[in-house]
Short mmCIF file of C-alpha atoms in Angstrom, two decimals:
data_model
loop_
_atom_site.label_atom_id
_atom_site.label_comp_id
_atom_site.label_asym_id
_atom_site.label_seq_id
_atom_site.Cartn_x
_atom_site.Cartn_y
_atom_site.Cartn_z
CA MET A 257 107.47 64.84 84.56
CA GLY A 258 105.02 62.13 85.58
CA VAL A 259 101.46 62.55 86.84
CA VAL A 260 102.45 62.00 90.47
CA GLU A 261 105.32 64.48 90.29
CA GLU A 262 103.10 67.11 88.63
CA PHE A 263 100.53 66.76 91.36
CA GLU A 264 103.03 66.80 94.24
CA GLU A 265 104.62 69.96 92.88
CA LEU A 266 101.25 71.71 93.09
CA ARG A 267 100.07 70.12 96.36
CA PRO A 268 101.18 73.09 98.55
CA LEU A 269 99.18 75.50 96.38
CA LEU A 270 96.11 73.25 96.42
CA PHE A 271 96.19 72.88 100.20
CA SER A 272 96.62 76.63 100.67
CA ILE A 273 93.63 77.38 98.46
CA ALA A 274 91.44 74.80 100.20
CA TYR A 275 92.48 75.86 103.71
CA ARG A 276 91.56 79.49 103.11
CA ILE A 277 88.19 78.54 101.68
CA LEU A 278 87.42 76.02 104.43
CA GLY A 279 89.30 77.23 107.51
CA SER A 280 90.04 73.59 108.31
CA ALA A 281 93.35 71.80 107.82
CA GLY A 282 91.71 68.37 107.94
CA GLU A 283 89.02 69.26 105.40
CA ALA A 284 91.63 70.93 103.19
CA GLU A 285 93.75 67.76 103.19
CA ASP A 286 90.67 65.73 102.28
CA ALA A 287 89.88 68.13 99.43
CA VAL A 288 93.43 67.81 98.10
CA GLN A 289 93.25 64.02 98.27
CA GLU A 290 89.92 64.00 96.41
CA THR A 291 91.50 66.29 93.81
CA TRP A 292 94.27 63.75 93.30
CA LEU A 293 91.79 60.92 92.87
CA ARG A 294 89.91 62.84 90.20
CA TYR A 295 93.13 63.83 88.43
CA ASP A 296 94.46 60.30 88.51
CA ALA A 297 91.16 58.96 87.12
CA SER A 298 90.99 61.53 84.32
CA ALA A 299 91.18 59.93 80.87
CA THR A 300 92.81 62.98 79.27
CA ARG A 301 95.66 65.25 80.31
CA PRO A 302 94.61 68.89 80.68
CA ASP A 303 96.37 71.65 78.75
CA SER A 304 97.20 73.32 82.08
CA VAL A 305 97.65 71.01 85.06
CA LYS A 306 97.68 73.97 87.46
CA ALA A 307 94.39 75.32 86.12
CA PHE A 308 92.74 71.90 86.18
CA LEU A 309 93.83 71.09 89.74
CA SER A 310 93.07 74.56 91.10
CA THR A 311 89.61 74.44 89.57
CA THR A 312 88.98 70.96 90.92
CA VAL A 313 90.10 71.67 94.49
CA THR A 314 88.07 74.90 94.54
CA ARG A 315 84.91 73.13 93.40
CA ILE A 316 85.39 70.43 96.03
CA ALA A 317 86.03 73.02 98.74
CA ILE A 318 82.88 74.95 97.79
CA ASP A 319 80.78 71.77 98.13
CA VAL A 320 82.38 70.96 101.49
CA LEU A 321 81.89 74.51 102.74
CA ARG A 322 78.19 74.45 101.93
CA SER A 323 77.63 71.52 104.29
CA ALA A 324 80.14 72.81 106.84
CA ARG A 325 78.31 76.12 107.18
CA VAL A 326 75.23 74.30 108.44
CA ARG A 327 77.35 72.60 111.12
CA ARG A 328 78.99 75.88 112.10
CA GLU A 329 75.63 77.56 112.66
CA ALA A 330 74.93 74.94 115.33
CA TYR A 331 78.49 74.96 116.69
CA PRO A 332 78.59 75.16 120.51
CA GLY A 333 80.35 78.37 121.44
CA PRO A 334 82.76 80.46 119.36
CA TRP A 335 84.11 78.95 116.14
CA LEU A 336 87.76 79.44 115.18
CA PRO A 337 89.67 78.04 112.19
CA GLU A 338 91.90 75.04 112.77
CA PRO A 339 95.36 76.26 113.79
CA LEU A 340 97.95 76.28 111.02
CA LEU A 341 101.62 76.22 111.99
CA GLY A 342 102.99 77.05 108.56
CA ASP A 343 101.69 77.71 105.08
CA PRO A 344 103.17 75.08 102.73
CA TYR A 345 102.81 77.38 99.71
CA GLN A 346 105.34 80.16 99.29
CA ASP A 347 105.37 82.86 96.62
CA PRO A 348 107.73 85.80 97.24
CA ALA A 349 105.73 87.96 94.85
CA ARG A 350 102.60 87.52 96.97
CA ALA A 351 104.15 87.06 100.41
CA ALA A 352 102.13 89.86 102.05
CA GLU A 353 98.79 88.64 100.71
CA LEU A 354 99.54 85.05 101.70
CA ALA A 355 100.56 86.01 105.23
CA ASP A 356 97.61 88.31 105.87
CA SER A 357 95.03 85.91 104.45
CA VAL A 358 95.92 83.05 106.77
CA SER A 359 95.55 85.05 110.00
CA THR A 360 92.71 84.08 112.32
CA ALA A 361 91.16 87.55 111.99
CA ALA A 362 91.14 87.30 108.19
CA LEU A 363 89.68 83.80 108.19
CA LEU A 364 86.93 84.91 110.57
CA LEU A 365 86.10 87.77 108.20
CA LEU A 366 85.79 85.27 105.36
CA GLU A 367 83.09 83.49 107.39
CA ARG A 368 80.81 86.38 106.49
CA LEU A 369 80.86 85.35 102.84
CA GLY A 370 79.01 82.70 100.90
CA PRO A 371 81.05 79.84 99.40
CA ARG A 372 81.36 81.39 95.91
CA GLU A 373 82.15 84.88 97.22
CA ARG A 374 84.76 83.44 99.53
CA SER A 375 86.34 81.39 96.75
CA VAL A 376 86.48 84.31 94.31
CA LEU A 377 88.05 86.56 96.93
CA VAL A 378 90.66 83.94 97.86
CA LEU A 379 91.59 83.08 94.27
CA ARG A 380 91.75 86.71 93.13
CA GLU A 381 93.05 88.67 96.12
CA VAL A 382 95.33 86.06 97.70
CA PHE A 383 96.63 84.02 94.77
CA GLY A 384 96.24 86.52 91.94
CA PHE A 385 94.23 84.26 89.61
CA GLY A 386 92.71 85.86 86.53
CA PHE A 387 88.96 85.98 86.13
CA ASP A 388 89.27 83.61 83.18
CA GLU A 389 90.73 81.06 85.63
CA ILE A 390 88.29 81.82 88.45
CA ALA A 391 85.12 81.53 86.38
CA PRO A 392 85.28 77.76 85.70
CA ALA A 393 86.38 77.11 89.29
CA VAL A 394 83.23 78.67 90.77
CA GLY A 395 80.87 77.90 87.90
CA ARG A 396 80.04 81.49 87.00
CA SER A 397 80.84 83.82 84.13
CA GLU A 398 83.78 86.23 84.33
CA ALA A 399 81.35 89.15 84.66
CA ALA A 400 79.53 87.40 87.49
CA CYS A 401 82.85 86.69 89.24
CA ARG A 402 83.72 90.38 89.10
CA GLN A 403 80.41 91.16 90.78
CA LEU A 404 81.02 88.46 93.39
CA LEU A 405 84.38 90.04 94.16
CA VAL A 406 82.88 93.51 94.55
CA ARG A 407 80.20 92.14 96.86
CA ALA A 408 82.74 90.15 98.89
CA ARG A 409 84.96 93.19 99.39
CA ARG A 410 81.98 95.25 100.51
CA ARG A 411 80.79 92.63 102.99
CA ILE A 412 84.12 92.31 104.78
CA ARG A 413 85.17 95.98 104.62
CA ASP A 414 83.46 97.00 107.87
CA GLY A 415 85.02 94.14 109.77
CA GLU A 416 88.62 94.73 108.78
CA PRO A 417 91.03 94.90 111.74
CA ARG A 418 91.48 98.36 113.18
CA TYR A 419 95.14 97.82 113.89
CA GLU A 420 98.15 96.52 112.07
CA ALA A 421 101.38 95.47 113.74
CA GLY A 422 104.65 94.34 112.27
CA ARG A 423 106.09 90.90 112.92
CA HIS A 424 108.87 92.32 115.10
CA GLU A 425 106.43 94.25 117.27
CA ARG A 426 104.17 91.22 117.66
CA ARG A 427 107.15 89.03 118.57
CA GLU A 428 108.35 91.45 121.27
CA LEU A 429 104.84 91.70 122.67
CA ALA A 430 104.56 87.91 122.75
CA ASP A 431 107.89 87.63 124.58
CA ARG A 432 106.62 89.93 127.32
CA PHE A 433 103.30 88.09 127.51
CA PHE A 434 104.78 84.59 127.78
CA GLU A 435 107.41 85.73 130.29
CA ALA A 436 104.67 87.09 132.56
CA LEU A 437 102.53 84.01 131.96
CA ALA A 438 105.33 81.64 132.97
CA HIS A 439 105.76 83.41 136.31
CA GLY A 440 102.10 84.00 137.06
CA ASP A 441 102.87 87.72 137.03
CA VAL A 442 99.49 89.45 137.23
CA ASP A 443 100.92 92.96 136.94
CA GLY A 444 103.12 91.92 134.01
CA LEU A 445 100.14 90.43 132.21
CA ARG A 446 97.98 93.44 132.94
CA ARG A 447 100.58 95.71 131.36
CA VAL A 448 100.43 93.87 128.03
CA LEU A 449 96.65 93.44 127.82
CA ALA A 450 94.65 96.15 126.08
CA ALA A 451 91.63 97.72 127.72
CA ASP A 452 89.45 96.13 125.04
CA ILE A 453 91.20 92.73 125.16
CA ARG A 454 89.11 89.95 123.68
CA MET A 455 89.82 86.29 124.46
CA VAL A 456 88.08 83.86 122.12
CA GLY A 457 88.10 80.18 123.09
CA ASP A 458 87.01 77.40 120.73
CA HIS A 459 86.15 74.29 122.75
CA GLY A 460 83.46 72.81 120.51
CA GLY A 461 81.70 71.40 123.55
CA ASN A 462 84.43 68.76 123.81
CA THR A 463 86.63 70.16 126.58
CA PRO A 464 86.18 72.01 129.89
CA ARG A 465 85.40 75.69 129.50
CA LEU A 466 84.71 78.74 131.63
CA ALA A 467 81.18 79.17 132.89
CA ARG A 468 81.08 82.70 131.47
CA PRO A 469 83.36 84.90 129.35
CA VAL A 470 86.08 86.80 131.17
CA THR A 471 86.44 90.41 130.04
CA GLY A 472 88.76 93.26 130.92
CA PRO A 473 92.53 93.21 131.45
CA ASP A 474 92.38 92.94 135.25
CA ARG A 475 90.13 89.90 135.44
CA LEU A 476 91.79 88.20 132.48
CA ALA A 477 95.28 88.80 133.90
CA ARG A 478 94.28 87.17 137.18
CA LEU A 479 92.73 84.21 135.37
CA LEU A 480 95.76 83.62 133.15
CA ALA A 481 98.16 84.01 136.07
CA ALA A 482 96.24 81.37 138.00
CA VAL A 483 95.54 78.81 135.27
CA TYR A 484 98.77 78.50 133.30
CA PRO A 485 101.19 78.10 136.24
CA LEU A 486 98.77 75.50 137.60
CA LEU A 487 99.01 73.60 134.31
CA ALA A 488 102.80 73.83 134.52
CA GLY A 489 102.52 72.12 137.90
CA LEU A 490 100.85 69.24 136.07
CA ALA A 491 103.83 68.92 133.70
CA VAL A 492 102.05 70.74 130.85
CA THR A 493 104.69 72.26 128.60
CA ARG A 494 104.53 75.19 126.23
CA GLU A 495 106.15 75.24 122.79
CA ARG A 496 106.43 78.60 121.06
CA HIS A 497 105.13 78.53 117.48
CA GLU A 498 103.58 80.83 114.94
CA ILE A 499 99.88 80.04 114.79
CA ASN A 500 98.21 81.27 111.60
CA GLY A 501 101.03 83.76 111.18
CA LEU A 502 100.69 85.10 114.73
CA PRO A 503 103.03 84.50 117.67
CA GLY A 504 101.68 81.77 119.88
CA ALA A 505 102.27 78.41 121.47
CA ILE A 506 101.17 74.79 121.61
CA LEU A 507 100.46 73.36 125.07
CA ARG A 508 101.20 69.67 125.56
CA ASP A 509 100.54 67.29 128.42
CA ARG A 510 103.25 65.21 130.08
CA ASP A 511 102.94 62.57 127.34
CA GLY A 512 103.26 65.09 124.51
CA GLY A 513 99.54 65.20 123.68
CA VAL A 514 98.27 68.50 122.29
CA LEU A 515 96.08 70.28 124.84
CA GLN A 516 95.44 73.58 123.06
CA THR A 517 96.94 76.27 120.90
CA LEU A 518 97.25 79.87 121.96
CA ALA A 519 97.80 82.77 119.54
CA LEU A 520 97.86 86.50 120.17
CA ASP A 521 97.50 89.63 118.10
CA GLY A 522 98.27 93.13 119.23
CA PHE A 523 99.37 96.64 118.45
CA GLY A 524 101.03 99.48 120.31
CA GLY A 525 102.48 97.24 122.99
CA ARG A 526 99.12 95.73 123.96
CA ILE A 527 97.42 92.42 123.17
CA ARG A 528 93.96 92.98 121.72
CA GLU A 529 93.02 89.48 120.59
CA LEU A 530 93.81 86.18 122.30
CA TYR A 531 92.75 83.05 120.41
CA VAL A 532 92.58 79.67 122.15
CA VAL A 533 91.71 76.48 120.26
CA ALA A 534 91.08 73.56 122.60
CA ASN A 535 88.58 71.50 120.61
CA PRO A 536 90.42 68.18 120.13
CA ASP A 537 88.77 67.68 116.74
CA LYS A 538 90.66 70.76 115.53
CA LEU A 539 94.02 69.67 116.98
CA ARG A 540 94.45 66.14 115.63
CA HIS A 541 96.43 67.29 112.59
CA LEU A 542 99.08 68.54 115.04
CA GLY A 543 99.59 65.12 116.65
CA PRO A 544 98.10 62.98 119.44
CA VAL A 545 95.58 64.93 121.50
CA ALA A 546 95.66 65.30 125.28
CA ASP A 547 92.82 64.23 127.57
CA ALA A 548 91.63 67.66 128.66
CA TRP A 549 89.01 66.28 131.03
CA ALA A 550 91.59 64.24 132.94
CA LEU A 551 93.85 67.26 133.20
CA ASP A 552 90.94 69.34 134.46
CA ARG A 553 90.31 66.80 137.23
CA GLU A 554 94.00 66.82 138.15
CA ALA A 555 94.02 70.61 138.19
CA ARG A 556 90.99 70.75 140.48
CA HIS A 557 92.60 68.24 142.82
CA LEU A 558 95.88 70.17 142.87
CA ARG A 559 94.05 73.43 143.49
CA GLY A 560 92.23 71.83 146.41
CA LEU A 561 95.48 70.57 147.91
CA ARG A 562 97.04 74.02 147.64
CA ARG A 563 94.05 75.63 149.31
CA SER A 564 94.16 73.07 152.10
CA ALA A 565 97.88 73.67 152.59
CA ALA A 566 97.33 77.42 152.64
CA GLY A 567 94.56 77.02 155.20
CA THR A 568 96.68 74.79 157.42
CA SER A 569 99.65 77.16 157.34
CA SER A 570 97.45 80.10 158.31
#
């Protein structure tokens, strides 16, 4: 097997490692590409290609994360990981760990950790690497890596999700949610929203956003029932997809540009988390991005026309 073929065979694993450390599909792709450049430029062939490449991509991701954390501290509004439609790396033996670790909730928990803690946790808990493999990747001894893992587990323990739902339950809940959303059914939406529903929107200061957070199932149901049918009137379409392992959708404008992603998590027949990523910088890996500001102007104009028509008819 040639150098290129060896690398391409391991590319899915390298991307999956980098994405979980960075929470960014674009930065993960860049880390994988830099890994290839270093591998291709290496004068000697490593004894284990997998170990060499995994170590290299982890080191690169740690360096990127250090600078990214400074940017995230100054990030305007809530920060969410870039939406991932599908994990390119599959391992039946670790399917549960892989699925859980890519969820938005899990990636947000990882934000509590420093770069080395995060990397050790990902390599050990998600991918099952031995400490002898992890140590050179993070530049610490095996004993130090064990301590990093203990500390990482402790730091995220209190923030672990209170609820767990199976894929079938989530899918049924999503069906009810999107059916009500399509018809602007306030009562239908209210029935699927939990009392402690939390909607998190990542706009990055680059798209229109609400003046203040909307809380509670009643207010949120009315907002959703008003906004999404209005977007449908502007030829915005909705494609159902899994977003970071959760049921969700991609919204596109009339030209196919990506407007936002929407993902939901729930338990017991109620949605408890609603994640919206609208920052265009986080959507470019999904395709051409929509002009959210232009759509917002159109929506305001359409809303004004409807109000005028309602006033005239009364």
